[in-house]
Amino acid sequence: MSAVSGKGGVPTRKGDNLVNILGFVSFLLIAASMYMGLVFAPEEAVQGPAQRIFYVHLPQAVGSYIAFFLVFLGSIFYLWKGDVKWDVLARSSAEVGVLLTSLVLITGSIWAKPIWNTWWTWEPRLTFTLVLWMIYVAYLMLRWASEGKQGARYAAVLGIVGFFDVPIIFLSVFLWSKGLHPRPAGMDPGMLAALIVSIFAFLLLFTYILIQRWRWETSKEMVEEMKLKLGR
Amino acid sequence: MRAFRRSIDVTPGLGRSFVAMGDGLTAAISISRAAVGPPSFFRQVGAILWKDLAVELRTKDILSSMLVFGLIVLVIFNFAFELRGENLILVAPGVLWVAFVFAGILGLGRSMAQEKERSSMEGLLLCPVDRGAIFVAKMLGNLIFIVILEAITLPIFAAFFNLPVLTPGVGLIVVLGTLGFASVGTLFAAIAINTRAREVMLPILLFPIIVPVIIASVKATAFVLDGKPWAEIWPWVNLLIAFDVIFLAVCFVTFEYVIGE
């Protein structure tokens, strides 16, 4: 497969097969979750077909929270231990998290148009997600605008400050305006099954993307190290 | 020819950085003169803070730019929002805080740019100074400058829009809001100064983080102006206090990693 051979001192990429299997399984599970969400789950009584986007929307939101928590963990451990692998974890998670939050905002808007009759409203959860998105977009911009170990330290500081800000933002937007977000109460077993399958499928897919991103960043670090050794 | 011109360009910079090293050294001397052995934390903070205040007293660089900018923001918003009649009480608190935050961010950027341009931060880092003391001193300096700006802007705002903002309640909210803004702002100004596109980075980093401060300050100020009972205002004031306490601690701890090496 795509495994790099060990010839000529080039390090071998271990675990390529496992990652490929993970990718294949998550592809199958995503296909299954699409079937579960679009066909298997019964139609919601009030919202009709529009509700089915929920099976994509919620797993993305869950995934983005996990990603931002990983940014926080990576940042703390990077400042503490100084090992570059923690920084790689933080920056890979931040990218995946921003991607997921963008998707959460987009799928939410698509749902809100038929149900709330508007693409956007300054409802607390929407506002919260938007501010969260801005913090981690700023994180990615900071990575772009700074370099090397200094850039990594800066990003780690933002990763920590941003995470501590999350509960305060949450509190402030909920004090600021009333919520209209639907709360799933008394869910049909078919819907619940579809939801569980799709959360599981998406989490597997995110893990796969994160691992690939992580491997890519690690390779980049290795290339940088080799360049330094060659004196360039 | 080109090399010659470059040498001219470089020389004044060199001269300035020598002056700046002087600034740093003055602070260092006033620290070390105090006692044998490492001076106390508060003495360090006092020395660095005094350096910032003395520089500002001589140049009036930061305060003048912040003040003029804050005034311009007030005037521009007057045209943008037609600040008269019934929508005044709704919009005015927002206008006031946007003026504070925009002018404040200018001051935060200037204060850190001075450290950078004249390499006085390098001088400070060479001294036996606690990194936390540098943070506290820079933060207090920024806080003092922004509060002075606010103390001058508030009466002007009151006169322009005929609003009773000169009350202890508004004063409390202004100080609490500014404390949170200045603590996160000092940390991020130290980061932004060493990035590409530094003028743009500071607001991009700072604004999303201080969203709770802006929401709480605007809401609390509006409630005070509206004559609402304090029972309704307290949740917002508590939010500001919580933000201040949490981020003073977080910024104090992480500042070391920002200026390190």
XYZ file of C-alpha atoms in Angstrom:
493
model
C 0.000 0.000 0.000
C 1.187 3.529 0.617
C 3.631 2.497 3.313
C 7.011 4.122 2.934
C 9.778 1.547 2.780
C 12.714 1.583 5.140
C 15.316 1.902 2.348
C 18.017 4.552 2.494
C 17.387 5.644 6.088
C 13.848 6.828 5.362
C 11.720 6.028 8.424
C 8.959 3.488 7.894
C 5.379 4.534 8.483
C 4.021 2.067 10.967
C 0.364 1.186 11.219
C -0.600 2.191 7.689
C -2.772 -0.884 7.281
C -4.631 -0.270 10.520
C -5.381 3.323 9.526
C -6.628 2.199 6.123
C -8.921 -0.339 7.753
C -10.227 2.385 10.087
C -10.930 4.587 7.052
C -12.759 1.793 5.286
C -14.865 0.882 8.332
C -15.829 4.502 8.963
C -16.825 4.832 5.289
C -19.112 1.800 5.655
C -20.567 3.101 8.918
C -21.234 6.549 7.421
C -23.094 4.847 4.566
C -25.094 2.857 7.128
C -25.864 5.987 9.151
C -27.077 7.744 5.986
C -29.480 4.870 5.427
C -30.560 4.915 9.074
C -31.103 8.662 9.107
C -32.745 9.078 5.705
C -34.788 5.874 5.371
C -34.923 3.800 8.542
C -35.809 6.484 11.103
C -39.495 7.485 11.144
C -40.434 10.963 9.965
C -40.800 13.546 12.701
C -44.423 14.626 13.201
C -44.009 18.414 13.286
C -40.834 19.187 11.355
C -41.165 16.576 8.627
C -38.125 15.610 6.530
C -36.121 18.649 7.635
C -35.563 16.995 11.019
C -33.412 14.307 9.349
C -30.476 16.708 9.123
C -30.268 16.301 12.886
C -28.552 12.927 12.395
C -25.647 14.782 10.786
C -25.838 17.999 12.790
C -25.605 16.595 16.330
C -22.662 14.201 15.691
C -20.735 17.115 14.171
C -21.398 19.258 17.227
C -20.308 16.439 19.560
C -17.185 15.910 17.453
C -16.281 19.600 17.505
C -16.502 19.750 21.300
C -14.226 16.722 21.577
C -11.809 18.315 19.081
C -11.619 21.574 21.043
C -11.099 19.648 24.264
C -8.178 17.873 22.559
C -6.778 21.293 21.575
C -6.893 22.240 25.255
C -5.220 18.992 26.370
C -2.556 19.247 23.666
C -1.869 22.889 24.603
C -1.531 22.198 28.336
C 0.755 19.218 27.814
C 2.832 21.079 25.211
C 3.545 23.952 27.604
C 4.166 21.507 30.430
C 6.287 18.836 28.709
C 7.549 20.770 25.676
C 7.190 17.686 23.469
C 6.269 18.608 19.893
C 3.805 15.705 19.603
C 1.377 17.534 21.911
C 1.563 20.582 19.693
C 0.880 18.383 16.670
C -2.189 16.984 18.466
C -3.427 20.498 19.286
C -3.010 21.889 15.792
C -4.530 18.839 14.065
C -7.520 18.881 16.431
C -8.031 22.604 15.919
C -8.298 22.130 12.165
C -10.741 19.246 12.485
C -12.706 21.220 15.096
C -13.017 24.292 12.874
C -14.116 22.098 9.967
C -16.785 20.461 12.141
C -18.015 23.744 13.619
C -18.319 25.182 10.101
C -20.410 22.154 9.141
C -22.513 22.525 12.308
C -23.255 26.150 11.402
C -24.059 25.271 7.777
C -26.285 22.259 8.503
C -27.985 24.242 11.268
C -28.759 27.056 8.842
C -30.152 24.634 6.277
C -32.438 23.223 8.967
C -33.412 26.634 10.345
C -34.566 27.979 6.967
C -37.698 25.753 6.673
C -38.333 25.434 10.438
C -37.625 28.923 11.812
C -38.097 30.605 8.415
C -34.675 32.238 8.617
C -31.076 31.192 7.924
C -29.819 32.796 11.095
C -31.134 34.098 14.368
C -29.236 35.347 17.412
C -30.418 32.478 19.519
C -27.974 31.557 22.368
C -26.768 28.235 21.016
C -26.183 29.698 17.539
C -24.382 32.697 18.980
C -22.316 30.421 21.194
C -21.296 28.208 18.257
C -20.396 31.236 16.154
C -18.160 32.716 18.884
C -16.540 29.321 19.415
C -15.892 29.111 15.672
C -14.298 32.580 15.702
C -11.954 31.680 18.583
C -10.591 28.630 16.794
C -10.421 30.377 13.406
C -8.287 32.951 15.245
C -6.228 30.003 16.545
C -5.583 28.816 12.983
C -4.765 32.378 11.859
C -2.293 32.697 14.727
C -0.605 29.489 13.578
C -0.370 30.923 10.098
C 1.020 34.260 11.342
C 3.729 32.847 13.621
C 6.423 30.257 13.217
C 8.362 27.528 14.945
C 8.413 26.934 18.673
C 7.316 30.478 19.407
C 4.227 30.021 17.236
C 3.487 26.726 18.950
C 3.708 28.349 22.402
C 1.467 31.238 21.326
C -1.097 28.826 19.942
C -0.988 26.756 23.117
C -1.683 29.851 25.215
C -4.669 30.696 23.000
C -5.840 27.071 23.169
C -5.884 27.305 26.979
C -7.415 30.798 27.214
C -10.061 29.870 24.628
C -11.057 26.758 26.519
C -11.472 28.619 29.816
C -13.625 31.134 27.964
C -16.114 28.513 26.723
C -18.245 28.203 29.904
C -18.298 31.990 30.388
C -19.417 32.583 26.799
C -22.062 29.891 27.261
C -23.348 31.552 30.426
C -23.320 35.049 28.949
C -25.210 34.233 25.745
C -27.840 32.333 27.718
C -28.293 35.254 30.091
C -28.388 37.521 27.031
C -31.297 35.963 25.144
C -33.910 33.244 25.430
C -33.300 29.848 23.845
C -35.523 28.321 21.164
C -33.327 25.332 20.434
C -35.330 22.099 20.202
C -34.734 19.638 23.010
C -35.155 16.006 22.085
C -37.734 14.686 24.524
C -39.349 11.265 24.263
C -37.536 10.053 21.157
C -38.869 7.221 18.978
C -36.689 4.067 19.283
C -36.044 4.169 15.512
C -34.820 7.750 15.751
C -32.652 6.925 18.748
C -31.089 3.977 16.905
C -30.338 6.190 13.872
C -28.850 8.847 16.130
C -26.611 6.404 17.971
C -25.373 4.827 14.741
C -24.630 8.211 13.183
C -22.827 9.539 16.270
C -20.698 6.415 16.308
C -20.041 6.599 12.539
C -19.093 10.273 12.597
C -16.832 9.880 15.630
C -15.009 7.089 13.817
C -14.678 9.251 10.709
C -13.331 12.176 12.768
C -10.825 9.887 14.450
C -9.700 8.752 11.017
C -9.333 12.338 9.728
C -7.537 13.366 12.912
C -5.071 10.471 12.672
C -4.341 11.262 9.022
C -3.848 14.927 9.870
C -1.648 13.972 12.804
C 0.513 11.717 10.596
C 0.857 14.422 8.005
C 1.986 16.991 10.582
C 4.418 14.487 12.091
C 5.895 13.879 8.631
C 6.257 17.626 8.183
C 8.115 17.871 11.498
C 10.397 15.035 10.372
C 11.130 16.781 7.071
C 11.974 19.991 8.933
C 14.341 18.063 11.193
C 16.046 16.435 8.195
C 16.445 19.815 6.501
C 18.092 21.151 9.668
C 20.448 18.165 9.722
C 21.369 18.786 6.089
C 22.169 22.344 7.074
C 19.514 24.156 5.046
C 24.490 52.634 -3.145
C 21.807 50.347 -1.847
C 24.046 49.153 0.949
C 24.787 52.741 1.871
C 21.111 53.601 2.111
C 20.480 50.551 4.183
C 23.123 51.620 6.646
C 21.352 54.963 7.040
C 18.045 53.188 7.592
C 19.549 50.999 10.250
C 21.424 53.618 12.257
C 18.502 55.497 13.835
C 16.992 52.151 14.832
C 20.237 51.261 16.532
C 20.306 54.554 18.327
C 16.744 54.049 19.505
C 17.445 50.592 20.788
C 20.368 51.908 22.816
C 18.049 54.462 24.369
C 15.604 51.658 25.078
C 18.225 49.485 26.681
C 18.760 52.556 28.807
C 15.082 52.522 29.763
C 15.272 48.869 30.698
C 18.460 49.450 32.664
C 16.951 52.351 34.577
C 14.151 50.062 35.665
C 16.693 47.387 36.491
C 18.818 49.759 38.543
C 15.848 51.064 40.464
C 14.960 47.463 41.205
C 18.445 46.385 42.289
C 19.141 49.554 44.247
C 16.333 48.625 46.600
C 18.015 45.784 48.396
C 20.638 43.117 48.210
C 19.172 39.912 46.811
C 16.036 39.673 44.699
C 13.598 42.517 45.336
C 10.069 41.667 46.381
C 7.400 40.932 43.772
C 5.540 44.170 44.450
C 8.708 46.229 44.233
C 9.379 44.701 40.802
C 5.836 45.462 39.679
C 6.163 49.016 40.989
C 9.428 49.640 39.166
C 8.185 48.386 35.799
C 4.859 50.174 36.183
C 6.673 53.389 37.066
C 8.807 53.020 33.928
C 5.647 52.781 31.777
C 3.998 55.733 33.494
C 7.157 57.867 33.239
C 7.524 57.150 29.515
C 3.868 58.014 28.981
C 4.154 61.212 31.040
C 6.971 62.359 28.760
C 5.595 61.286 25.376
C 1.789 61.242 25.946
C 1.926 58.844 23.026
C -0.650 56.242 24.073
C -3.197 58.449 25.841
C -3.406 61.072 23.116
C -3.936 58.545 20.331
C -6.534 56.631 22.354
C -8.438 59.779 23.302
C -8.638 61.196 19.798
C -9.662 57.841 18.413
C -12.338 57.323 21.087
C -13.830 60.731 20.345
C -13.890 60.021 16.614
C -15.703 56.738 17.252
C -18.382 58.565 19.286
C -18.901 61.136 16.529
C -18.994 58.518 13.753
C -21.545 56.444 15.659
C -23.676 59.523 16.154
C -24.023 59.740 12.367
C -24.297 55.979 11.846
C -27.131 55.407 14.334
C -28.963 58.765 14.505
C -28.399 58.866 18.268
C -31.423 60.933 19.217
C -34.847 60.368 20.724
C -36.228 56.975 21.590
C -33.507 54.621 20.343
C -30.849 56.534 22.272
C -31.102 54.546 25.511
C -31.022 51.254 23.572
C -28.012 52.048 21.417
C -25.938 54.369 23.603
C -24.408 51.730 25.953
C -23.217 49.774 22.932
C -21.722 52.893 21.370
C -19.948 53.725 24.611
C -18.404 50.248 24.949
C -17.396 50.003 21.312
C -15.602 53.337 21.707
C -13.849 52.054 24.871
C -12.863 48.739 23.314
C -11.652 50.185 19.994
C -9.663 52.940 21.662
C -8.426 50.489 24.288
C -7.140 48.018 21.724
C -5.175 50.870 20.171
C -3.557 51.587 23.532
C -2.781 47.897 24.172
C -1.068 47.648 20.806
C 0.912 50.888 21.259
C 2.072 49.981 24.751
C 3.507 46.647 23.588
C 4.913 48.172 20.370
C 6.944 50.589 22.484
C 8.490 47.668 24.357
C 9.330 46.034 21.046
C 10.568 49.049 19.075
C 12.939 50.127 21.802
C 13.816 46.537 22.812
C 13.054 47.378 26.418
C 11.301 44.022 26.853
C 14.646 42.361 26.103
C 16.218 44.570 28.724
C 13.565 43.532 31.234
C 14.020 39.864 30.466
C 17.762 40.203 31.170
C 16.998 41.526 34.655
C 16.300 39.195 37.587
C 12.583 39.941 37.291
C 9.696 37.564 37.866
C 7.812 37.015 34.568
C 4.566 37.372 36.486
C 5.691 40.787 37.726
C 6.142 41.920 34.114
C 2.597 40.790 33.350
C 1.062 42.466 36.383
C 2.935 45.715 35.697
C 2.053 45.830 31.994
C -1.550 44.929 32.799
C -1.807 47.630 35.478
C -0.258 50.169 33.094
C -2.793 49.307 30.397
C -5.606 49.354 32.955
C -4.578 52.817 34.176
C -4.327 54.235 30.644
C -7.694 52.824 29.580
C -9.411 53.960 32.793
C -8.022 57.489 32.272
C -9.374 57.382 28.720
C -12.757 56.288 30.067
C -12.768 58.930 32.785
C -12.300 61.603 30.122
C -14.655 60.046 27.567
C -17.578 59.479 29.960
C -18.310 63.186 30.716
C -17.974 63.990 27.006
C -20.369 61.147 26.232
C -22.770 62.430 28.904
C -22.681 65.899 27.376
C -22.974 64.759 23.744
C -25.980 62.519 24.299
C -27.428 64.035 27.466
C -27.341 60.766 29.387
C -26.739 60.335 33.157
C -23.716 58.045 32.894
C -21.709 59.705 35.662
C -22.978 57.429 38.443
C -21.141 55.046 40.800
C -22.985 52.128 39.198
C -21.639 52.879 35.727
C -18.207 53.509 37.255
C -18.180 50.051 38.867
C -19.193 48.347 35.610
C -16.616 50.311 33.624
C -13.766 49.355 35.975
C -14.781 45.668 36.151
C -15.219 45.424 32.377
C -11.935 47.183 31.719
C -10.043 44.909 34.126
C -11.054 41.805 32.166
C -10.366 43.527 28.862
C -6.924 44.729 29.984
C -5.798 41.375 31.407
C -6.604 39.331 28.290
C -5.543 42.280 26.121
C -2.077 42.499 27.696
C -1.483 38.797 27.106
C -2.632 38.925 23.488
C -0.808 42.169 22.733
C 2.411 40.403 23.753
C 1.538 37.595 21.339
C 0.353 39.759 18.438
C 3.451 41.953 18.484
C 5.628 39.016 17.380
C 3.387 37.778 14.570
C 3.038 38.654 10.932
C 0.264 41.223 10.354
C 0.434 42.250 14.010
C -2.077 45.122 13.802
C -4.716 42.707 12.519
C -3.871 39.840 14.857
C -4.642 41.667 18.116
C -8.352 42.338 17.400
C -8.786 38.930 15.760
C -7.424 37.195 18.861
C -8.977 39.474 21.438
C -12.551 40.159 20.279
C -13.934 36.596 20.323
C -12.452 35.993 23.783
C -13.920 39.165 25.291
C -17.429 38.599 23.917
C -18.710 37.853 27.465
C -17.174 41.110 28.756
C -18.816 43.114 25.987
C -22.225 41.468 26.438
C -22.155 41.837 30.228
C -20.844 45.427 30.240
C -23.308 46.659 27.612
C -26.249 44.930 29.309
C -25.318 46.160 32.788
C -24.730 49.726 31.577
C -28.067 49.701 29.744
C -29.861 48.441 32.847
C -28.302 51.142 35.007
C -29.268 53.865 32.497
C -32.755 52.393 32.283
C -33.134 52.647 36.083
C -33.592 48.894 36.547
C -33.279 47.521 40.118
C -29.876 46.141 41.151
C -31.362 42.668 41.496
C -31.467 42.544 37.691
C -28.033 44.094 37.237
C -26.150 41.813 39.666
C -26.040 38.707 37.419
C -24.126 40.732 34.831
C -21.799 42.281 37.390
C -21.132 38.805 38.809
C -20.324 37.562 35.323
C -17.786 40.372 34.931
C -16.224 39.540 38.301
C -16.013 35.848 37.351
C -14.368 36.712 34.016
C -11.875 39.044 35.725
C -10.855 36.510 38.370
C -10.528 33.580 35.957
C -8.585 35.446 33.288
C -6.315 37.351 35.652
C -5.208 33.942 36.900
C -5.004 32.256 33.469
C -3.149 35.178 31.859
C -0.786 35.523 34.828
C 0.198 31.861 34.531
C 0.484 31.707 30.716
C 2.256 35.063 30.186
C 5.569 33.410 31.044
C 5.278 31.194 27.945
C 4.485 34.166 25.718
C 7.582 36.210 26.491
C 9.872 33.262 27.277
C 13.247 32.740 25.475
